[in-house]
């Protein structure tokens, strides 16, 4: 999470870090739009069964052929240059989550194709009639990489440690558990949190209110089982070395499903040299590029994998003390005058709303048209209502990453708002430090891109809940919080209607300016690599990967 570069626009800073590529993709727009139209179907509404067995995670999920052990010794992945935080409690980048999902495991894991929750450490769970008591049964053969058993108490300890970590970006997602929010903010006791182990393999979780989406949330790498010693892993691999911009992951033979984990050693190499990365892939020295690459120099264009992302690029107002832009009427006037078509001119898929379109989610009225005259009228009314003189020009600071794309976006807004009596000042930061600067930056408008961490509208709406650790905007609205709370009491249509009302309230307040829905691009030859599938989170668990021998494309050629 935190910073990344978007494929349709590599200059946007966001909460999810990876780097994507431009050029060849424009030849694939038709396929891209088809993928976008299909993405919503990946996300059916949450079931709320009282007694549930999810599909098992197993190595046969992708395997349709015999795997040759002789090919599985090494696998090389090229990723962007970045300071990787491999502590699951404090990590916040998507590139970190990709690695952490293979070093550690929680109760559930993402299905690598559909993104539905699949059993990981949990083999079974029951939900009480009140929908608030969840009882999980854990695997008896689950072990850490040091050979020690993974128990229900280990799950309790990991989650409680997460709640106690002040730097944990995702800890508020556990606020649905009884007593978790109070403990997280230092107003409750550890033993009052509704998480307890009844035995080594039985875990009970008491929720403050029903949350049928809980398994989806628990797929995320923040909620894995881990020890304080982060050298000990609970997943399919353990970290052997992390130095000189290279990480070496080794297969964890104590992992409960080691039999179906095929790759013995994974080298994760950091490089932003796009030409060199293309050369390494062409020569077989790299198996998968998830970072910069010169696509035009790739010999096999079929290795380029383009996919829709469950993500939204947007701008947001940061609420700070005594800021005139805390006034929703003033913000609404600005948004009325935004030239949306020009602002979204580089978007593959324009985003009039914040929440990515999900199957069954009600339509929300977003931002699609521009009316400068109405914007000026609304600004005059807002000033009068706020007691601001009509002739007073208002300052507005836009804080952006130091990229050409974001400078262009800021220029568009500055020009549109000048006629409304707004003097825009643009401040910049190096892109690699941009997001970390937001909390202390004395500015009004910021850039963000967010990839939802679970297939639910709440993955976006949680960003603006008052008490959320993900709420960098510091926006607070009691009615919005109430709607999210009420939505937790329902399932199906009733729930999504309440969530849609919350999003509508957020948009009507003028707090966010939605821009686009980004896409991802990876380079991997699926004829020589199995167990990899495109998906909307761009998360690909390493445990499924395996190498296979490529059939010679020409007759009379003998392969060895």
Coordinates of C-alpha atoms in Angstrom, one line a residue:
X1 CA 0.0 0.0 0.0
X2 CA 1.5 3.5 0.1
X3 CA 3.3 4.5 -3.0
X4 CA 3.1 2.9 -6.4
X5 CA 3.1 3.9 -10.0
X6 CA 0.0 3.2 -12.1
X7 CA 0.2 1.5 -15.5
X8 CA -2.1 4.0 -17.1
X9 CA -0.2 6.7 -15.3
X10 CA 3.2 6.0 -13.8
X11 CA 3.4 9.3 -11.9
X12 CA 0.7 8.9 -9.4
X13 CA 1.6 8.2 -5.8
X14 CA -0.7 5.8 -3.9
X15 CA -1.0 3.5 -1.0
X16 CA 0.1 0.5 -3.0
X17 CA 3.6 0.4 -4.3
X18 CA 4.6 -1.2 -7.5
X19 CA 5.7 0.2 -10.9
X20 CA 3.9 -0.5 -14.1
X21 CA 4.7 0.1 -17.7
X22 CA 3.5 2.2 -20.7
X23 CA 3.8 2.0 -24.5
X24 CA 2.8 -1.5 -25.7
X25 CA -0.3 -1.4 -23.6
X26 CA -2.1 1.1 -25.8
X27 CA -2.3 -1.6 -28.4
X28 CA -4.2 -3.7 -25.9
X29 CA -7.0 -1.2 -25.0
X30 CA -9.8 -3.3 -26.5
X31 CA -8.7 -6.3 -24.4
X32 CA -8.3 -4.1 -21.4
X33 CA -11.8 -2.7 -21.5
X34 CA -13.1 -6.3 -21.8
X35 CA -11.2 -7.1 -18.7
X36 CA -12.6 -4.1 -16.9
X37 CA -16.1 -5.1 -17.8
X38 CA -15.5 -8.6 -16.4
X39 CA -13.8 -7.5 -13.2
X40 CA -17.1 -6.8 -11.3
X41 CA -18.2 -10.4 -11.9
X42 CA -15.2 -11.5 -9.8
X43 CA -16.9 -10.1 -6.7
X44 CA -20.1 -11.8 -5.7
X45 CA -21.8 -10.6 -2.6
X46 CA -20.7 -12.1 0.7
X47 CA -22.4 -15.2 2.0
X48 CA -23.3 -15.5 5.7
X49 CA -23.6 -19.2 6.2
X50 CA -23.8 -20.3 9.9
X51 CA -21.6 -23.4 9.2
X52 CA -19.0 -22.9 6.5
X53 CA -16.3 -25.0 4.9
X54 CA -14.4 -23.0 2.4
X55 CA -12.4 -24.6 -0.4
X56 CA -9.0 -25.9 0.6
X57 CA -5.8 -24.3 -0.6
X58 CA -3.8 -27.0 -2.3
X59 CA -1.1 -27.2 -4.9
X60 CA -3.4 -28.9 -7.4
X61 CA -5.3 -25.7 -7.9
X62 CA -3.3 -24.8 -11.0
X63 CA -1.6 -28.1 -11.8
X64 CA -2.9 -29.7 -14.9
X65 CA 0.4 -31.4 -15.7
X66 CA 3.2 -33.3 -14.1
X67 CA 5.7 -31.0 -12.4
X68 CA 9.3 -31.6 -13.1
X69 CA 11.3 -31.3 -9.8
X70 CA 14.5 -30.6 -11.8
X71 CA 13.1 -27.3 -13.0
X72 CA 12.1 -25.9 -9.6
X73 CA 15.4 -25.0 -8.0
X74 CA 15.4 -21.2 -8.7
X75 CA 12.9 -18.5 -9.7
X76 CA 13.8 -14.9 -10.2
X77 CA 11.4 -11.9 -9.8
X78 CA 12.3 -8.3 -10.6
X79 CA 10.6 -5.6 -8.5
X80 CA 10.9 -1.9 -8.1
X81 CA 13.7 -0.4 -6.0
X82 CA 12.1 0.4 -2.6
X83 CA 12.8 0.1 1.1
X84 CA 10.7 -3.0 1.9
X85 CA 9.1 -3.3 5.3
X86 CA 8.7 -7.1 5.9
X87 CA 6.9 -6.7 9.3
X88 CA 3.3 -7.7 8.5
X89 CA 2.0 -5.4 11.2
X90 CA 3.6 -2.2 9.9
X91 CA 3.9 -2.9 6.1
X92 CA 1.6 -1.0 3.9
X93 CA 2.8 -1.4 0.3
X94 CA 1.3 -3.8 -2.2
X95 CA 4.8 -5.1 -3.2
X96 CA 5.4 -5.9 0.5
X97 CA 2.0 -7.6 0.8
X98 CA 3.0 -9.8 -2.2
X99 CA 6.1 -11.0 -0.4
X100 CA 4.5 -11.2 3.1
X101 CA 1.6 -13.4 1.7
X102 CA 4.3 -16.1 1.0
X103 CA 6.3 -15.6 4.2
X104 CA 3.3 -15.7 6.5
X105 CA -0.2 -17.1 6.5
X106 CA -3.4 -16.3 8.3
X107 CA -6.7 -18.1 8.7
X108 CA -7.6 -17.4 5.1
X109 CA -5.8 -16.7 1.8
X110 CA -6.9 -15.2 -1.4
X111 CA -8.0 -17.6 -4.2
X112 CA -5.3 -16.6 -6.8
X113 CA -7.9 -16.4 -9.6
X114 CA -11.3 -15.4 -8.1
X115 CA -9.9 -13.6 -4.9
X116 CA -12.5 -15.4 -2.8
X117 CA -11.3 -16.5 0.7
X118 CA -9.8 -20.0 0.8
X119 CA -8.9 -22.0 3.9
X120 CA -5.4 -21.5 5.0
X121 CA -4.6 -22.1 8.7
X122 CA -8.4 -22.4 9.3
X123 CA -10.1 -25.5 8.0
X124 CA -13.6 -24.8 9.2
X125 CA -15.6 -22.1 10.9
X126 CA -19.1 -21.7 12.5
X127 CA -21.2 -18.5 13.0
X128 CA -23.6 -18.2 15.8
X129 CA -27.3 -17.3 15.3
X130 CA -26.5 -13.8 16.5
X131 CA -23.9 -13.5 13.6
X132 CA -21.4 -12.2 16.2
X133 CA -19.7 -15.3 17.5
X134 CA -17.3 -16.9 15.1
X135 CA -15.6 -20.2 16.0
X136 CA -12.6 -21.2 13.9
X137 CA -11.0 -24.7 13.8
X138 CA -7.3 -24.6 12.9
X139 CA -5.1 -27.2 11.3
X140 CA -3.5 -29.7 13.6
X141 CA -0.3 -29.9 11.4
X142 CA 0.4 -26.2 11.1
X143 CA 3.9 -25.2 12.1
X144 CA 6.2 -22.2 12.0
X145 CA 9.4 -22.4 10.0
X146 CA 11.3 -23.2 13.2
X147 CA 9.2 -26.3 13.7
X148 CA 7.1 -24.9 16.6
X149 CA 3.3 -25.4 16.4
X150 CA 0.9 -22.7 15.2
X151 CA -1.9 -22.6 17.7
X152 CA -5.1 -20.6 18.3
X153 CA -3.2 -18.7 21.0
X154 CA -0.7 -17.8 18.4
X155 CA -3.4 -16.2 16.4
X156 CA -4.7 -14.3 19.4
X157 CA -1.2 -13.0 20.2
X158 CA -0.5 -11.9 16.6
X159 CA -3.8 -10.0 16.4
X160 CA -3.5 -8.4 19.8
X161 CA 0.1 -7.3 19.0
X162 CA -1.2 -5.8 15.8
X163 CA -3.8 -3.8 17.7
X164 CA -1.1 -2.6 20.1
X165 CA 1.2 -1.4 17.3
X166 CA 0.7 2.4 16.8
X167 CA 2.2 2.3 13.4
X168 CA -0.1 -0.4 12.0
X169 CA -2.0 1.0 9.1
X170 CA -4.6 -1.8 9.0
X171 CA -5.3 -2.4 12.7
X172 CA -8.6 -0.5 12.7
X173 CA -10.0 -3.2 10.3
X174 CA -10.3 -5.3 13.5
X175 CA -12.5 -2.7 15.2
X176 CA -15.4 -5.0 14.3
X177 CA -14.2 -7.3 17.2
X178 CA -15.5 -6.6 20.6
X179 CA -13.1 -4.4 22.6
X180 CA -10.6 -4.1 19.8
X181 CA -11.1 -0.4 19.1
X182 CA -10.8 0.5 22.8
X183 CA -7.6 -1.5 23.2
X184 CA -6.1 -0.1 20.0
X185 CA -6.5 3.5 21.1
X186 CA -5.3 2.8 24.7
X187 CA -8.7 2.9 26.4
X188 CA -9.3 -0.8 26.9
X189 CA -7.5 -3.8 28.2
X190 CA -5.8 -6.5 26.2
X191 CA -7.8 -9.3 27.9
X192 CA -11.1 -7.5 27.1
X193 CA -10.7 -7.9 23.4
X194 CA -13.1 -10.6 22.0
X195 CA -10.4 -13.0 20.8
X196 CA -9.6 -16.1 22.8
X197 CA -8.3 -19.7 22.3
X198 CA -10.4 -22.5 23.7
X199 CA -7.8 -25.1 22.7
X200 CA -4.7 -25.3 20.5
X201 CA -7.0 -25.6 17.4
X202 CA -10.1 -23.7 18.5
X203 CA -10.3 -19.9 18.2
X204 CA -13.4 -17.9 19.2
X205 CA -13.9 -14.3 17.9
X206 CA -16.7 -12.2 19.4
X207 CA -17.7 -9.3 17.1
X208 CA -19.2 -6.0 18.2
X209 CA -21.7 -6.3 15.3
X210 CA -22.2 -8.8 12.5
X211 CA -19.7 -8.7 9.7
X212 CA -20.2 -11.4 7.1
X213 CA -17.2 -10.1 5.1
X214 CA -14.8 -11.1 7.9
X215 CA -13.1 -13.9 5.9
X216 CA -12.4 -11.4 3.1
X217 CA -10.7 -9.0 5.5
X218 CA -8.6 -11.8 7.1
X219 CA -7.1 -12.7 3.7
X220 CA -4.9 -9.6 4.0
X221 CA -1.2 -10.0 5.0
X222 CA -1.7 -7.7 8.1
X223 CA -3.7 -10.4 9.8
X224 CA -1.3 -13.3 9.4
X225 CA 0.1 -15.4 12.2
X226 CA 3.5 -14.2 13.2
X227 CA 5.9 -14.2 16.1
X228 CA 7.7 -11.2 17.4
X229 CA 10.8 -12.8 15.8
X230 CA 10.1 -11.9 12.2
X231 CA 12.8 -14.3 11.1
X232 CA 10.4 -17.1 11.8
X233 CA 7.7 -17.5 9.2
X234 CA 4.3 -19.2 9.1
X235 CA 4.0 -19.4 5.3
X236 CA 5.3 -21.4 2.4
X237 CA 8.7 -19.7 2.4
X238 CA 11.1 -18.1 4.9
X239 CA 13.5 -15.2 4.3
X240 CA 17.1 -16.4 4.1
X241 CA 18.7 -13.0 3.2
X242 CA 17.7 -9.4 2.6
X243 CA 20.6 -7.3 1.5
X244 CA 22.0 -5.3 -1.4
X245 CA 18.6 -4.9 -3.0
X246 CA 18.0 -8.6 -3.1
X247 CA 15.8 -10.9 -1.1
X248 CA 16.3 -14.7 -1.0
X249 CA 13.2 -16.8 -0.1
X250 CA 13.7 -20.5 0.7
X251 CA 10.9 -23.1 0.7
X252 CA 9.7 -23.8 4.3
X253 CA 9.7 -27.5 4.6
X254 CA 7.8 -27.2 7.9
X255 CA 4.9 -25.6 6.1
X256 CA 1.7 -27.6 6.3
X257 CA 1.4 -27.8 2.5
X258 CA 5.1 -28.0 1.7
X259 CA 4.3 -31.0 -0.5
X260 CA 2.5 -28.7 -3.0
X261 CA 5.0 -25.9 -2.8
X262 CA 7.3 -26.5 -5.7
X263 CA 9.9 -23.7 -6.1
X264 CA 12.9 -24.2 -3.8
X265 CA 14.4 -20.8 -4.0
X266 CA 13.1 -17.4 -5.0
X267 CA 15.3 -14.4 -5.7
X268 CA 13.6 -11.1 -5.5
X269 CA 15.8 -8.5 -7.2
X270 CA 15.2 -4.7 -7.0
X271 CA 15.8 -2.9 -10.3
X272 CA 14.4 0.2 -12.0
X273 CA 16.5 -0.2 -15.1
X274 CA 13.8 -0.8 -17.7
X275 CA 16.1 -1.7 -20.5
X276 CA 18.2 -4.1 -18.4
X277 CA 15.1 -5.7 -17.0
X278 CA 13.8 -6.4 -20.5
X279 CA 17.2 -7.9 -21.4
X280 CA 17.2 -10.2 -18.3
X281 CA 13.7 -11.4 -19.2
X282 CA 14.7 -12.0 -22.8
X283 CA 17.7 -14.1 -21.8
X284 CA 15.8 -16.1 -19.2
X285 CA 17.7 -14.6 -16.3
X286 CA 14.4 -13.3 -14.9
X287 CA 11.1 -15.3 -14.7
X288 CA 8.7 -12.5 -13.8
X289 CA 9.0 -8.7 -14.0
X290 CA 6.7 -6.8 -11.6
X291 CA 8.7 -3.5 -12.0
X292 CA 9.9 -1.2 -14.7
X293 CA 10.5 -2.7 -18.1
X294 CA 10.8 -1.4 -21.7
X295 CA 8.0 -3.4 -23.2
X296 CA 9.0 -2.6 -26.8
X297 CA 12.3 -4.5 -26.2
X298 CA 10.6 -7.7 -25.1
X299 CA 11.0 -10.4 -27.6
X300 CA 7.9 -12.2 -26.5
X301 CA 5.0 -9.7 -26.4
X302 CA 2.6 -12.5 -25.3
X303 CA 4.4 -12.4 -21.9
X304 CA 2.8 -9.0 -21.1
X305 CA -0.1 -9.6 -18.8
X306 CA -2.5 -6.6 -18.5
X307 CA -5.4 -6.7 -16.0
X308 CA -8.0 -4.5 -14.4
X309 CA -7.3 -3.5 -10.9
X310 CA -9.8 -3.1 -8.1
X311 CA -8.5 0.4 -7.6
X312 CA -9.3 4.1 -7.8
X313 CA -7.1 7.1 -8.4
X314 CA -8.4 10.2 -6.7
X315 CA -7.6 13.5 -5.0
X316 CA -8.8 14.3 -1.5
X317 CA -9.0 17.3 0.9
X318 CA -7.1 16.9 4.1
X319 CA -9.1 18.3 7.0
X320 CA -6.8 20.5 9.2
X321 CA -7.6 22.9 11.9
X322 CA -9.1 26.3 10.9
X323 CA -8.8 25.4 7.2
X324 CA -11.4 27.2 5.1
X325 CA -11.6 24.1 3.0
X326 CA -13.2 22.1 5.8
X327 CA -16.4 23.8 4.6
X328 CA -18.3 21.3 2.3
X329 CA -20.1 24.1 0.5
X330 CA -16.9 25.7 -0.6
X331 CA -15.5 22.3 -1.7
X332 CA -18.7 21.5 -3.6
X333 CA -18.3 24.8 -5.6
X334 CA -14.8 23.8 -6.6
X335 CA -15.9 20.4 -7.8
X336 CA -18.7 21.9 -9.9
X337 CA -16.1 23.8 -11.9
X338 CA -13.6 20.9 -12.4
X339 CA -13.1 20.1 -16.1
X340 CA -13.5 16.4 -15.5
X341 CA -12.9 15.2 -19.1
X342 CA -9.6 17.1 -19.2
X343 CA -8.6 15.8 -15.8
X344 CA -9.3 12.2 -16.9
X345 CA -7.9 12.6 -20.4
X346 CA -5.1 10.0 -19.7
X347 CA -7.3 7.5 -18.0
X348 CA -8.0 4.2 -19.6
X349 CA -11.1 3.9 -17.4
X350 CA -12.7 7.1 -16.1
X351 CA -13.9 7.0 -12.5
X352 CA -16.9 9.2 -11.6
X353 CA -17.1 7.6 -8.1
X354 CA -14.8 6.3 -5.5
X355 CA -15.9 2.7 -5.1
X356 CA -14.9 0.5 -8.0
X357 CA -18.1 -0.9 -9.6
X358 CA -19.0 -4.2 -7.9
X359 CA -21.6 -6.7 -8.8
X360 CA -24.8 -5.8 -7.0
X361 CA -23.6 -2.4 -5.7
X362 CA -26.3 0.4 -6.3
X363 CA -25.5 3.2 -8.7
X364 CA -24.1 6.3 -7.1
X365 CA -24.2 9.8 -8.6
X366 CA -20.7 10.8 -9.2
X367 CA -18.9 13.6 -11.1
X368 CA -19.1 13.6 -14.9
X369 CA -20.1 17.1 -16.1
X370 CA -18.6 20.6 -15.6
X371 CA -20.5 23.8 -15.1
X372 CA -18.1 26.8 -14.4
X373 CA -21.0 29.3 -14.1
X374 CA -22.8 27.1 -11.5
X375 CA -19.5 26.7 -9.7
X376 CA -19.1 30.5 -9.5
X377 CA -22.7 30.8 -8.2
X378 CA -22.2 28.1 -5.6
X379 CA -18.9 29.8 -4.5
X380 CA -20.7 33.1 -4.0
X381 CA -23.4 31.4 -2.0
X382 CA -20.9 29.5 0.1
X383 CA -18.9 32.6 0.8
X384 CA -22.0 34.5 1.9
X385 CA -23.1 31.7 4.1
X386 CA -19.6 31.5 5.7
X387 CA -19.3 35.2 6.2
X388 CA -16.5 35.6 3.7
X389 CA -16.3 38.8 1.6
X390 CA -17.2 38.2 -2.0
X391 CA -14.1 39.9 -3.3
X392 CA -11.7 37.9 -1.0
X393 CA -9.5 35.5 -2.9
X394 CA -9.0 32.2 -1.2
X395 CA -5.7 30.4 -1.1
X396 CA -5.5 26.6 -1.8
X397 CA -2.4 24.5 -1.6
X398 CA -2.2 21.4 -3.8
X399 CA 0.5 19.0 -2.6
X400 CA 1.6 16.5 -5.3
X401 CA 4.5 14.1 -6.2
X402 CA 7.1 15.8 -8.3
X403 CA 6.0 14.3 -11.7
X404 CA 5.0 15.8 -15.0
X405 CA 1.6 14.1 -14.9
X406 CA 0.7 15.5 -11.5
X407 CA 2.0 18.9 -12.4
X408 CA -0.3 18.9 -15.4
X409 CA -3.3 17.8 -13.2
X410 CA -2.5 20.6 -10.8
X411 CA -2.3 23.1 -13.6
X412 CA -5.7 22.0 -14.9
X413 CA -7.3 22.6 -11.5
X414 CA -5.5 25.9 -10.9
X415 CA -6.8 27.2 -14.2
X416 CA -10.4 26.1 -13.6
X417 CA -10.5 27.5 -10.1
X418 CA -8.9 30.9 -10.8
X419 CA -12.2 32.2 -12.1
X420 CA -13.8 31.3 -8.8
X421 CA -11.5 33.5 -6.8
X422 CA -9.1 30.8 -5.8
X423 CA -5.3 31.3 -5.8
X424 CA -3.7 27.9 -6.1
X425 CA -0.2 27.2 -4.9
X426 CA 1.4 23.9 -6.0
X427 CA 3.9 22.2 -3.7
X428 CA 5.8 19.1 -4.6
X429 CA 7.7 16.2 -3.0
X430 CA 9.9 13.4 -4.5
X431 CA 7.6 10.6 -5.2
X432 CA 9.4 8.1 -3.0
X433 CA 8.7 10.4 0.0
X434 CA 5.3 11.8 -1.0
X435 CA 2.9 9.7 1.0
X436 CA 5.0 9.6 4.2
X437 CA 4.9 13.4 4.0
X438 CA 1.1 13.8 4.0
X439 CA 0.4 13.7 7.7
X440 CA 2.7 16.6 8.5
X441 CA 2.2 18.5 5.2
X442 CA 0.4 21.8 5.7
X443 CA -1.6 21.6 2.4
X444 CA -5.2 21.2 1.3
X445 CA -5.4 18.8 -1.6
X446 CA -3.5 15.6 -2.1
X447 CA -3.2 12.7 -4.6
X448 CA -3.9 9.1 -3.9
X449 CA -4.5 5.8 -5.5
X450 CA -6.0 2.9 -3.6
X451 CA -6.3 -0.8 -4.4
X452 CA -9.1 -2.4 -2.3
X453 CA -7.7 -5.1 -0.1
X454 CA -10.8 -7.2 -0.1
X455 CA -13.7 -7.6 -2.6
X456 CA -16.2 -5.3 -0.9
X457 CA -17.2 -1.6 -1.1
X458 CA -16.0 -1.2 2.5
X459 CA -12.4 -1.6 1.2
X460 CA -12.8 2.0 -0.1
X461 CA -15.2 3.4 2.3
X462 CA -13.1 2.5 5.3
X463 CA -10.6 5.1 4.2
X464 CA -12.9 7.9 5.4
X465 CA -14.4 6.3 8.6
X466 CA -13.6 8.7 11.5
X467 CA -11.8 6.2 13.6
X468 CA -10.0 4.3 10.8
X469 CA -6.2 4.1 10.9
X470 CA -6.4 4.4 7.1
X471 CA -8.1 7.8 7.2
X472 CA -5.2 10.0 6.2
X473 CA -7.7 12.7 5.1
X474 CA -8.9 13.2 8.7
X475 CA -12.4 13.7 7.4
X476 CA -15.1 13.0 10.0
X477 CA -18.8 12.8 9.5
X478 CA -21.1 11.2 12.1
X479 CA -23.8 10.4 9.6
X480 CA -21.3 8.6 7.4
X481 CA -20.0 6.6 10.3
X482 CA -23.6 5.7 11.3
X483 CA -24.3 4.4 7.8
X484 CA -21.3 2.2 7.9
X485 CA -22.3 0.9 11.3
X486 CA -25.8 0.2 10.2
X487 CA -24.6 -1.6 7.1
X488 CA -22.7 -4.1 9.3
X489 CA -26.0 -5.3 10.7
X490 CA -27.3 -6.4 7.3
X491 CA -26.3 -8.6 4.4
X492 CA -27.2 -8.5 0.7
X493 CA -29.1 -5.7 -0.8
X494 CA -29.8 -3.9 2.5
X495 CA -26.1 -3.7 3.3
X496 CA -25.0 -2.5 -0.1
X497 CA -27.8 0.2 -0.2
X498 CA -26.5 1.6 3.1
X499 CA -22.9 1.5 1.9
X500 CA -24.0 3.3 -1.3
X501 CA -25.7 6.0 0.8
X502 CA -22.5 6.5 2.7
X503 CA -20.5 6.9 -0.5
X504 CA -23.1 9.3 -1.9
X505 CA -22.7 11.4 1.3
X506 CA -18.9 11.4 0.9
X507 CA -19.1 12.5 -2.7
X508 CA -21.7 15.1 -2.0
X509 CA -19.5 16.6 0.7
X510 CA -16.9 17.4 -2.0
X511 CA -14.2 15.5 0.0
X512 CA -12.9 13.4 -2.9
X513 CA -12.2 14.0 -6.6
X514 CA -12.3 10.5 -8.3
X515 CA -10.2 10.3 -11.5
X516 CA -9.7 6.8 -12.8
X517 CA -9.6 3.1 -12.3
X518 CA -6.0 1.9 -12.9
X519 CA -4.7 -1.3 -14.4
X520 CA -1.7 -3.5 -13.8
X521 CA 0.9 -4.9 -16.0
X522 CA 3.3 -7.8 -15.4
X523 CA 5.7 -9.6 -17.6
X524 CA 5.7 -13.4 -17.2
X525 CA 5.8 -16.2 -19.7
X526 CA 2.8 -18.5 -18.8
X527 CA 4.1 -21.2 -21.1
X528 CA 7.2 -21.6 -18.9
X529 CA 5.6 -20.6 -15.5
X530 CA 2.5 -22.3 -14.0
X531 CA 0.5 -21.3 -11.0
X532 CA 0.3 -17.6 -11.9
X533 CA -3.0 -16.0 -12.9
X534 CA -4.0 -12.3 -13.4
X535 CA -6.4 -11.0 -10.8
X536 CA -7.8 -7.6 -9.7
X537 CA -5.7 -7.2 -6.6
X538 CA -2.4 -8.0 -8.5
X539 CA -1.5 -10.4 -5.7
X540 CA 0.1 -13.7 -6.8
X541 CA 1.0 -16.2 -4.0
X542 CA 4.4 -17.7 -4.6
X543 CA 3.3 -21.1 -3.2
X544 CA 1.4 -21.8 -6.4
X545 CA 4.3 -21.1 -8.8
X546 CA 6.1 -23.8 -10.7
X547 CA 8.3 -23.9 -13.8
X548 CA 7.6 -25.9 -16.8
X549 CA 9.4 -26.8 -19.9
X550 CA 8.5 -24.8 -23.0
X551 CA 7.6 -26.7 -26.1
X552 CA 9.7 -25.8 -29.1
X553 CA 7.7 -23.6 -31.5
X554 CA 9.5 -24.8 -34.6
X555 CA 9.5 -28.3 -36.1
X556 CA 12.7 -30.4 -36.1
X557 CA 14.0 -28.5 -33.1
X558 CA 15.1 -30.7 -30.2
X559 CA 14.7 -29.2 -26.7
X560 CA 16.8 -30.4 -23.8

